[in-house]
Coordinates of C-alpha atoms and ligand atoms in Angstrom, one line a residue:
M1 CA -38.4 182.9 28.5
K2 CA -36.1 180.5 30.0
L3 CA -37.5 178.9 33.3
S4 CA -36.3 177.4 36.7
I5 CA -38.7 174.8 37.6
A6 CA -39.3 173.1 41.2
I7 CA -41.7 170.2 41.7
M8 CA -42.9 169.5 45.5
A9 CA -43.1 166.3 46.3
A10 CA -42.2 166.4 49.9
G11 CA -46.0 166.2 51.6
L12 CA -46.6 163.1 53.6
G13 CA -49.8 162.2 51.1
T14 CA -52.0 161.2 54.0
R15 CA -55.3 161.3 52.2
M16 CA -53.9 158.4 49.9
K17 CA -53.7 156.0 53.1
S18 CA -50.8 154.1 51.9
N19 CA -47.5 153.1 52.8
K20 CA -46.3 154.5 49.8
P21 CA -45.0 157.6 49.2
K22 CA -48.3 159.9 47.2
V23 CA -46.3 160.7 44.3
L24 CA -45.3 157.2 43.6
H25 CA -48.7 155.8 42.9
E26 CA -48.6 154.9 39.4
I27 CA -51.0 156.3 36.5
S28 CA -50.7 154.4 33.0
G29 CA -48.0 152.4 34.1
F30 CA -45.6 155.2 35.8
E31 CA -45.3 157.2 38.7
M32 CA -47.5 160.6 39.2
L33 CA -44.0 162.5 40.0
Y34 CA -42.5 160.6 36.5
H35 CA -45.7 162.2 34.2
I36 CA -44.7 165.6 35.3
I37 CA -40.6 165.7 35.9
K38 CA -40.6 164.1 32.2
E39 CA -43.0 167.1 31.2
A40 CA -41.1 169.6 32.6
Q41 CA -37.5 168.3 31.3
K42 CA -39.1 169.2 28.2
I43 CA -39.1 173.1 29.1
S44 CA -36.4 173.4 31.2
D45 CA -32.5 172.3 32.0
D46 CA -33.2 173.6 35.6
V47 CA -35.5 171.3 37.3
H48 CA -35.6 171.0 41.1
V49 CA -37.6 168.4 43.1
I50 CA -38.2 168.5 46.8
L51 CA -38.4 165.4 49.0
Y52 CA -39.1 164.6 52.4
H53 CA -41.3 161.8 53.0
Q54 CA -39.8 158.5 52.2
A55 CA -37.1 160.6 50.0
S56 CA -34.5 157.8 49.3
L57 CA -36.9 155.8 47.7
V58 CA -38.8 158.8 45.4
Q59 CA -35.2 159.6 44.8
E60 CA -33.9 156.2 43.7
K61 CA -37.1 155.5 41.7
M62 CA -36.8 158.7 39.9
N63 CA -32.9 158.0 39.5
R64 CA -33.9 155.2 37.0
Y65 CA -35.6 157.4 34.0
F66 CA -33.8 160.8 35.1
S67 CA -30.5 162.3 34.9
G68 CA -29.8 166.4 35.6
L69 CA -32.6 166.9 38.7
H70 CA -31.7 169.3 41.5
Y71 CA -32.9 167.3 44.6
H72 CA -33.7 169.2 48.0
L73 CA -34.4 167.6 51.2
Q74 CA -37.3 169.5 52.8
D75 CA -36.7 171.0 56.3
H76 CA -39.7 169.6 57.0
Q77 CA -40.0 169.7 60.7
N78 CA -39.1 173.4 61.2
F79 CA -40.7 174.5 58.0
P80 CA -43.5 172.0 57.0
G81 CA -45.9 173.0 54.3
T82 CA -45.8 174.2 50.6
G83 CA -44.1 177.6 51.5
G84 CA -41.6 175.6 53.5
A85 CA -40.7 173.2 50.8
I86 CA -39.5 175.6 48.4
R87 CA -37.1 177.6 50.7
N88 CA -34.1 176.1 49.5
V89 CA -34.4 176.1 46.1
T90 CA -32.2 178.3 44.1
P91 CA -33.3 178.8 41.0
K92 CA -31.0 179.4 38.2
Y93 CA -33.2 181.4 35.7
E94 CA -35.2 185.0 36.6
H95 CA -38.3 183.0 36.9
L96 CA -39.4 180.0 39.0
L97 CA -42.6 177.8 38.0
V98 CA -43.6 175.7 40.8
L99 CA -45.5 172.7 40.4
S100 CA -46.7 169.7 42.8
G101 CA -45.6 166.3 42.3
D102 CA -49.5 164.8 42.6
M103 CA -50.7 166.7 39.4
P104 CA -50.0 163.8 36.4
L105 CA -52.1 165.6 33.8
L106 CA -50.3 168.5 33.3
E107 CA -48.3 168.8 30.2
S108 CA -45.2 171.4 29.0
A109 CA -47.7 173.2 26.7
H110 CA -49.6 174.1 29.6
M111 CA -47.0 174.9 31.9
Q112 CA -45.3 177.4 29.1
N113 CA -48.6 179.5 29.6
F114 CA -47.5 180.9 32.4
T115 CA -44.8 182.1 30.8
H116 CA -47.2 185.0 28.4
F117 CA -47.6 187.3 31.5
N118 CA -45.1 189.4 33.5
A119 CA -45.5 189.4 37.4
D120 CA -44.3 189.1 40.4
I121 CA -46.9 185.8 41.1
V122 CA -48.8 184.7 37.9
M123 CA -51.2 181.9 39.5
S124 CA -53.6 179.6 38.2
T125 CA -57.3 179.5 39.3
F126 CA -60.6 177.4 37.8
T127 CA -64.0 177.1 38.6
C128 CA -66.0 174.0 40.0
K129 CA -69.2 173.4 41.7
E130 CA -67.1 171.0 44.5
P131 CA -64.4 172.9 45.8
L132 CA -64.1 170.5 48.0
G133 CA -60.3 170.5 49.6
Y134 CA -59.1 173.1 46.8
G135 CA -57.7 177.0 48.4
R136 CA -60.6 179.6 47.6
V137 CA -59.6 182.2 45.7
I138 CA -60.4 185.6 46.7
M139 CA -60.8 188.2 44.3
D140 CA -61.8 192.2 44.9
E141 CA -64.8 193.5 42.5
A142 CA -62.5 194.3 39.8
C143 CA -61.3 190.5 39.8
N144 CA -58.0 191.0 40.9
V145 CA -56.6 188.1 43.2
Q146 CA -56.5 189.5 46.6
R147 CA -55.7 186.1 48.7
I148 CA -56.0 182.3 48.7
V149 CA -57.7 181.0 52.0
E150 CA -57.2 177.1 52.7
E151 CA -60.0 175.3 53.2
K152 CA -59.1 174.3 56.5
D153 CA -58.7 177.9 57.1
A154 CA -62.0 179.6 55.4
S155 CA -64.8 181.2 57.1
V156 CA -68.8 179.3 56.1
E157 CA -68.5 182.6 53.7
E158 CA -65.6 181.8 51.8
K159 CA -66.2 178.0 52.0
K160 CA -69.0 179.2 49.6
V161 CA -66.5 180.5 46.6
T162 CA -66.3 178.5 43.6
S163 CA -62.7 179.7 42.0
V164 CA -60.3 177.8 43.5
N165 CA -55.9 177.9 43.6
A166 CA -55.0 175.3 40.6
G167 CA -51.8 175.0 42.6
V168 CA -49.2 176.0 39.8
Y169 CA -47.3 179.3 40.3
L170 CA -44.8 181.4 38.0
F171 CA -42.9 183.5 40.4
K172 CA -39.8 186.0 39.7
T173 CA -37.4 184.9 41.7
S174 CA -36.1 188.3 42.7
F175 CA -39.6 188.5 44.4
L176 CA -39.3 184.9 45.8
N177 CA -36.0 186.0 47.4
E178 CA -37.3 189.0 49.1
N179 CA -40.3 187.6 50.4
L180 CA -40.3 183.5 51.3
S181 CA -39.0 184.3 54.6
K182 CA -41.5 186.4 55.7
L183 CA -44.2 183.5 55.6
T184 CA -45.5 182.7 58.8
N185 CA -47.6 179.4 60.2
H186 CA -50.5 181.3 61.7
N187 CA -53.0 179.0 60.1
A188 CA -55.3 176.0 61.2
Q189 CA -52.4 173.3 59.9
K190 CA -49.3 175.3 61.6
E191 CA -47.8 175.0 57.9
Y192 CA -45.8 177.7 55.8
Y193 CA -48.4 178.2 53.1
I194 CA -47.0 179.2 49.3
T195 CA -50.3 180.7 49.0
D196 CA -49.5 183.5 51.5
L197 CA -47.0 184.8 49.3
I198 CA -49.7 186.5 47.2
P199 CA -50.7 189.1 49.1
L200 CA -47.0 190.2 49.6
A201 CA -46.9 190.6 45.9
K202 CA -47.2 193.6 43.6
E203 CA -48.6 192.5 41.0
V204 CA -50.6 188.9 40.8
K205 CA -52.0 187.9 37.4
A206 CA -54.2 184.9 37.3
L207 CA -54.4 182.6 34.6
F208 CA -57.7 180.6 34.0
V209 CA -57.0 176.7 33.6
D210 CA -58.7 173.6 32.7
E211 CA -60.0 171.4 35.9
E212 CA -59.1 167.7 34.7
T213 CA -55.4 168.7 33.7
F214 CA -54.6 170.9 36.5
M215 CA -56.6 168.2 39.0
G216 CA -54.0 167.5 42.1
V217 CA -54.6 164.1 43.1
N218 CA -54.9 163.8 47.0
S219 CA -56.8 160.0 47.2
K220 CA -57.3 156.9 45.8
H221 CA -60.5 158.1 44.3
H222 CA -58.6 160.9 42.5
L223 CA -56.1 158.6 41.4
S224 CA -58.7 156.9 39.5
I225 CA -60.2 159.8 38.2
A226 CA -56.7 160.9 36.5
E227 CA -55.7 157.6 35.2
E228 CA -59.3 157.5 33.2
L229 CA -58.4 161.1 31.9
M230 CA -54.7 160.3 31.1
Q231 CA -56.0 156.9 29.6
E232 CA -58.6 159.1 27.1
R233 CA -55.9 161.4 26.1
I234 CA -53.5 158.3 25.0
K235 CA -56.4 156.5 23.4
R236 CA -57.6 159.6 21.5
R237 CA -54.0 160.5 20.1
F238 CA -53.7 157.0 18.9
M239 CA -57.4 157.2 17.2
E240 CA -56.5 160.4 15.5
Q241 CA -53.2 158.7 14.1
G242 CA -55.6 156.1 12.7
V243 CA -55.6 153.3 14.9
L244 CA -58.9 151.7 15.0
M245 CA -60.5 150.8 18.7
R246 CA -63.7 149.1 19.4
L247 CA -65.2 149.9 22.8
P248 CA -62.2 152.1 23.7
S249 CA -63.2 152.9 27.1
T250 CA -62.3 148.8 27.8
I251 CA -59.0 149.3 26.4
Y252 CA -55.8 150.0 28.5
I253 CA -52.7 151.6 27.4
E254 CA -49.7 152.3 29.2
A255 CA -48.0 155.8 28.4
D256 CA -44.9 154.5 26.8
V257 CA -46.5 152.6 24.8
E258 CA -46.3 153.0 20.6
I259 CA -48.6 151.9 18.3
V260 CA -48.1 152.5 14.3
G261 CA -49.9 152.1 10.8
E262 CA -53.2 150.9 10.8
S263 CA -53.6 148.6 14.1
I264 CA -56.2 147.6 15.2
L265 CA -57.2 146.9 18.9
E266 CA -60.3 145.0 20.2
N267 CA -62.2 145.8 23.4
G268 CA -60.5 144.9 26.5
V269 CA -56.8 144.7 24.8
T270 CA -54.1 145.6 27.5
L271 CA -51.2 147.1 26.2
L272 CA -48.1 147.5 28.8
K273 CA -45.0 149.0 29.2
G274 CA -42.4 149.2 26.4
S275 CA -44.6 147.6 23.9
R276 CA -44.7 148.6 20.4
I277 CA -47.9 147.7 17.8
E278 CA -47.2 147.9 14.3
N279 CA -50.0 147.3 11.2
S280 CA -51.2 144.6 13.6
H281 CA -55.0 143.8 15.0
I282 CA -55.1 142.8 18.4
K283 CA -58.0 141.2 19.3
A284 CA -60.6 141.1 22.6
H285 CA -59.0 140.6 26.0
S286 CA -55.4 140.1 24.6
I287 CA -52.6 141.2 26.8
V288 CA -49.0 142.2 25.4
E289 CA -46.4 143.5 27.9
K290 CA -42.9 145.2 26.9
S291 CA -42.7 142.9 23.3
V292 CA -42.8 144.2 19.7
I293 CA -45.7 142.9 17.4
K294 CA -45.3 143.3 13.6
D295 CA -48.0 142.6 10.6
S296 CA -49.5 140.3 12.6
D297 CA -52.8 139.1 14.3
I298 CA -53.0 138.2 18.0
G299 CA -55.8 136.9 20.2
P300 CA -58.8 137.0 21.3
M301 CA -57.6 136.2 25.1
A302 CA -53.7 135.6 24.1
R303 CA -50.9 137.3 27.0
I304 CA -47.9 138.0 25.0
R305 CA -45.4 138.2 27.5
P306 CA -42.4 140.6 28.0
E307 CA -39.1 140.3 25.4
C308 CA -41.0 138.8 22.5
L309 CA -40.9 139.8 19.1
I310 CA -43.4 138.7 16.9
E311 CA -44.1 139.2 13.2
K312 CA -46.0 138.4 10.2
T313 CA -47.6 135.7 12.4
H314 CA -50.7 134.5 13.5
I315 CA -51.3 133.7 17.3
G316 CA -54.8 132.6 18.0
N317 CA -56.8 131.8 21.8
F318 CA -55.4 131.1 24.6
V319 CA -52.2 131.3 23.7
E320 CA -49.2 132.7 25.8
V321 CA -45.5 133.3 24.4
K322 CA -42.9 134.7 26.4
K323 CA -39.1 136.0 25.8
S324 CA -39.7 134.3 22.2
T325 CA -38.8 135.3 18.4
L326 CA -41.5 134.3 16.2
K327 CA -41.5 134.7 12.5
G328 CA -44.1 133.8 10.1
V329 CA -45.2 131.3 12.4
K330 CA -48.9 130.3 13.0
A331 CA -49.7 129.4 16.6
G332 CA -53.9 129.3 16.5
H333 CA -54.5 127.9 19.9
L334 CA -54.0 126.9 23.1
S335 CA -49.9 127.0 23.5
Y336 CA -47.1 127.8 25.9
L337 CA -43.8 129.1 24.0
G338 CA -41.1 130.6 26.5
D339 CA -37.7 131.1 25.3
A340 CA -38.1 130.2 21.6
S341 CA -37.0 131.0 18.5
I342 CA -39.6 129.7 15.9
D343 CA -39.2 130.5 11.9
E344 CA -40.9 130.7 8.8
G345 CA -43.6 128.8 7.5
T346 CA -43.7 126.9 10.8
N347 CA -47.2 125.8 12.5
I348 CA -47.3 125.1 16.2
G349 CA -50.4 122.8 16.5
C350 CA -53.2 123.2 19.4
G351 CA -51.5 122.2 22.8
T352 CA -47.8 122.6 22.1
I353 CA -45.9 123.5 25.3
T354 CA -42.5 124.5 25.0
C355 CA -41.2 123.0 28.3
N356 CA -38.6 125.3 28.9
Y357 CA -38.0 125.1 33.0
D358 CA -37.0 122.3 34.9
G359 CA -36.9 123.8 38.1
K360 CA -33.5 125.3 38.0
G361 CA -32.7 126.8 34.7
K362 CA -34.7 128.5 31.9
Y363 CA -33.2 126.4 28.5
Q364 CA -34.5 127.6 24.8
T365 CA -35.9 125.9 22.1
I366 CA -34.9 126.9 18.6
I367 CA -37.5 125.8 15.8
G368 CA -36.2 125.9 12.1
K369 CA -38.3 127.0 8.8
N370 CA -41.5 124.8 7.6
V371 CA -41.8 122.7 10.8
F372 CA -45.0 120.5 11.5
V373 CA -45.4 120.7 15.4
G374 CA -48.5 118.3 15.9
S375 CA -50.8 118.8 18.6
D376 CA -50.5 118.2 22.1
T377 CA -46.6 118.1 21.9
Q378 CA -44.0 118.6 24.2
L379 CA -40.6 120.1 23.4
V380 CA -38.4 119.3 26.0
A381 CA -35.7 122.5 25.9
P382 CA -33.1 122.7 25.5
L383 CA -33.9 122.0 22.1
I384 CA -33.2 122.1 18.2
I385 CA -35.7 121.4 15.7
N386 CA -34.3 121.4 12.3
D387 CA -35.9 122.9 9.2
D388 CA -38.7 120.9 7.1
V389 CA -39.6 118.6 10.0
I390 CA -42.9 116.7 11.2
I391 CA -43.5 116.1 14.7
A392 CA -46.1 113.8 15.0
S393 CA -49.2 114.7 17.5
G394 CA -49.1 114.1 21.0
T395 CA -44.9 113.2 20.8
T396 CA -42.5 114.3 23.6
V397 CA -39.2 115.7 21.6
T398 CA -36.2 115.2 24.1
K399 CA -33.6 115.1 21.3
D400 CA -32.6 117.6 18.5
I401 CA -34.2 116.7 15.2
P402 CA -32.5 116.6 11.7
K403 CA -33.8 118.3 8.9
G404 CA -36.5 116.6 6.9
S405 CA -37.1 113.8 9.7
L406 CA -40.2 112.9 11.2
A407 CA -40.4 112.4 14.9
I408 CA -43.0 110.6 16.9
N409 CA -43.4 108.5 19.7
R410 CA -46.6 107.3 20.5
A411 CA -47.5 104.2 22.1
P412 CA -48.8 101.5 20.0
L413 CA -52.8 101.9 20.4
K414 CA -54.6 99.0 21.8
I415 CA -58.3 97.9 20.9
V416 CA -60.0 95.8 23.2
E417 CA -63.5 94.7 21.3
G418 CA -66.3 94.6 24.0
F419 CA -64.8 95.6 27.0
F420 CA -67.3 98.3 27.7
Y421 CA -70.1 95.6 28.4
K422 CA -67.6 93.3 30.2
F423 CA -67.0 96.2 32.8
F424 CA -70.4 97.8 32.9
G425 CA -72.4 94.8 32.3
K426 CA -74.5 94.8 29.2
K427 CA -77.8 96.9 29.3
D428 CA -81.3 95.9 28.5
V429 CA -82.3 97.6 25.5
Ligands
LIG501 C1 -52.5 173.0 47.5 C2 -52.9 174.4 47.9 C3 -54.5 174.5 47.5 C4 -54.6 174.5 46.0 C5 -54.0 172.8 45.9 C6 -54.2 172.3 44.7 C7 -51.2 175.2 50.0 C8 -51.3 175.9 51.0 N1 -52.1 174.6 49.3 O1 -53.5 172.1 48.5 O2 -54.8 176.1 47.5 O3 -56.0 174.4 45.9 O4 -52.6 172.5 46.2 O5 -54.1 171.3 44.2 O6 -50.4 175.1 48.9 N2 -46.0 169.5 49.4 C9 -44.7 169.5 49.9 N3 -44.5 169.8 51.4 C10 -44.8 170.1 52.2 C11 -46.4 170.0 51.9 C12 -46.7 169.6 50.5 O7 -43.5 169.2 49.2 O8 -44.4 170.3 53.3 C13 -46.1 169.2 48.4 C14 -47.0 167.8 47.8 O9 -45.9 166.6 47.9 C15 -47.9 167.9 46.9 C16 -48.0 169.6 47.0 O10 -47.2 170.1 47.7 O11 -46.7 167.5 45.9 C17 -49.2 170.3 47.6 O12 -49.5 169.3 48.7 P1 -50.9 168.8 49.1 O13 -50.9 168.4 50.9 O14 -51.5 168.2 47.7 O15 -51.8 170.7 48.9 P2 -53.0 170.5 48.9 O16 -53.7 170.2 50.2 O17 -53.8 169.7 48.0
LIG502 MG1 -52.9 168.2 46.9

């Protein structure tokens, strides 16, 4: 079945108590609206997004990821509510799937399930112990859906109903064309409710769905629950593909991260957007952001900042690397390597710092093969250190070093015997 899809994202999201539009709140590194649009585009080439609240900001953010979307501005003044949201949508196909921008856990396979039925409306429902905030589904004795009553309009008896409206609907386009204009706003919120279309349909089918997958995020508490569910899903997929994780509940992985081969992630690891981990061991409490790590071990407590390529390399504790390429390198402890390129066989001693910034610009440090950088070295960029060089511990390197040399700029060590006793006075033994 060819489908058009409408994603409602125009609501004010007041329950989020935020200046940021609800649908732009992020889960696993990406806006809630991003997640659902991405899934919708997998099954439809006719995706409509309905905006109103901070519409230009939402549209601008989504344009960074997607093309070919149809944006509509809801006439919120005259037609507020979910029924008002879809008024101006003009579906290309005979069926329109309506989704909400606050359902970040919905995947294309779940969307596809609606197409197995043929009715004016296929609606979705689940049963929950605490139906707070959801519309209640009122059924007759034969379990046919009769209507949906919003919590704010429900009587005490209706509030006890535990079958709720999950908020996703598949409509026949012809049904919508005939009936959308019949909606009224005679309810507690003075809004046009999409749910009021149900009593107008000849045939309504109910699809029983999973509460967690279909959860609607209305508050920051919901947002945290949705994020945990998505994290579980992301990590489970990787573990099934052979990634080993220690205490996975303490690991955070953003939605577009790739992990391949037999990688190991220890507890507390954070993998941020745009990262790729290949056959590597990321040790406890390390952070990797927008970088590629291949055949390497990182950490514990290392920070790999954006735009690094780290291959066949050992990075130890308290090492920070930024915008650098390291191939076949050892940097075991306490270093800052920024805007650097470091080649095979090179050892970076403890406490090495690339001084890449002079307050105005950033400069490159290029280090060749088999270089031994002694501990506590400062490399003042721009700088080229050629192959087979030894830099003595404690050196401040300010000039390029030719192949095969030693660089050392230590002040001579002076020893003054007996000075301690002269200074503090001789203690009685
Ligand atoms: C809605 C349903 C409720 C269901 C719940 C499931 C209605 C009237 N109620 O309630 O039965 O149980 O979802 O999560 O539909 N929106 C607009 N324009 C508006 C108002 C809302 O585009 O004028 C969008 C919002 O941005 C949001 C979605 O529609 O993405 C749902 O709105 P929300 O306010 O979250 O509705 P609920 O109260 O959750
Ligand atoms: Mg909602």
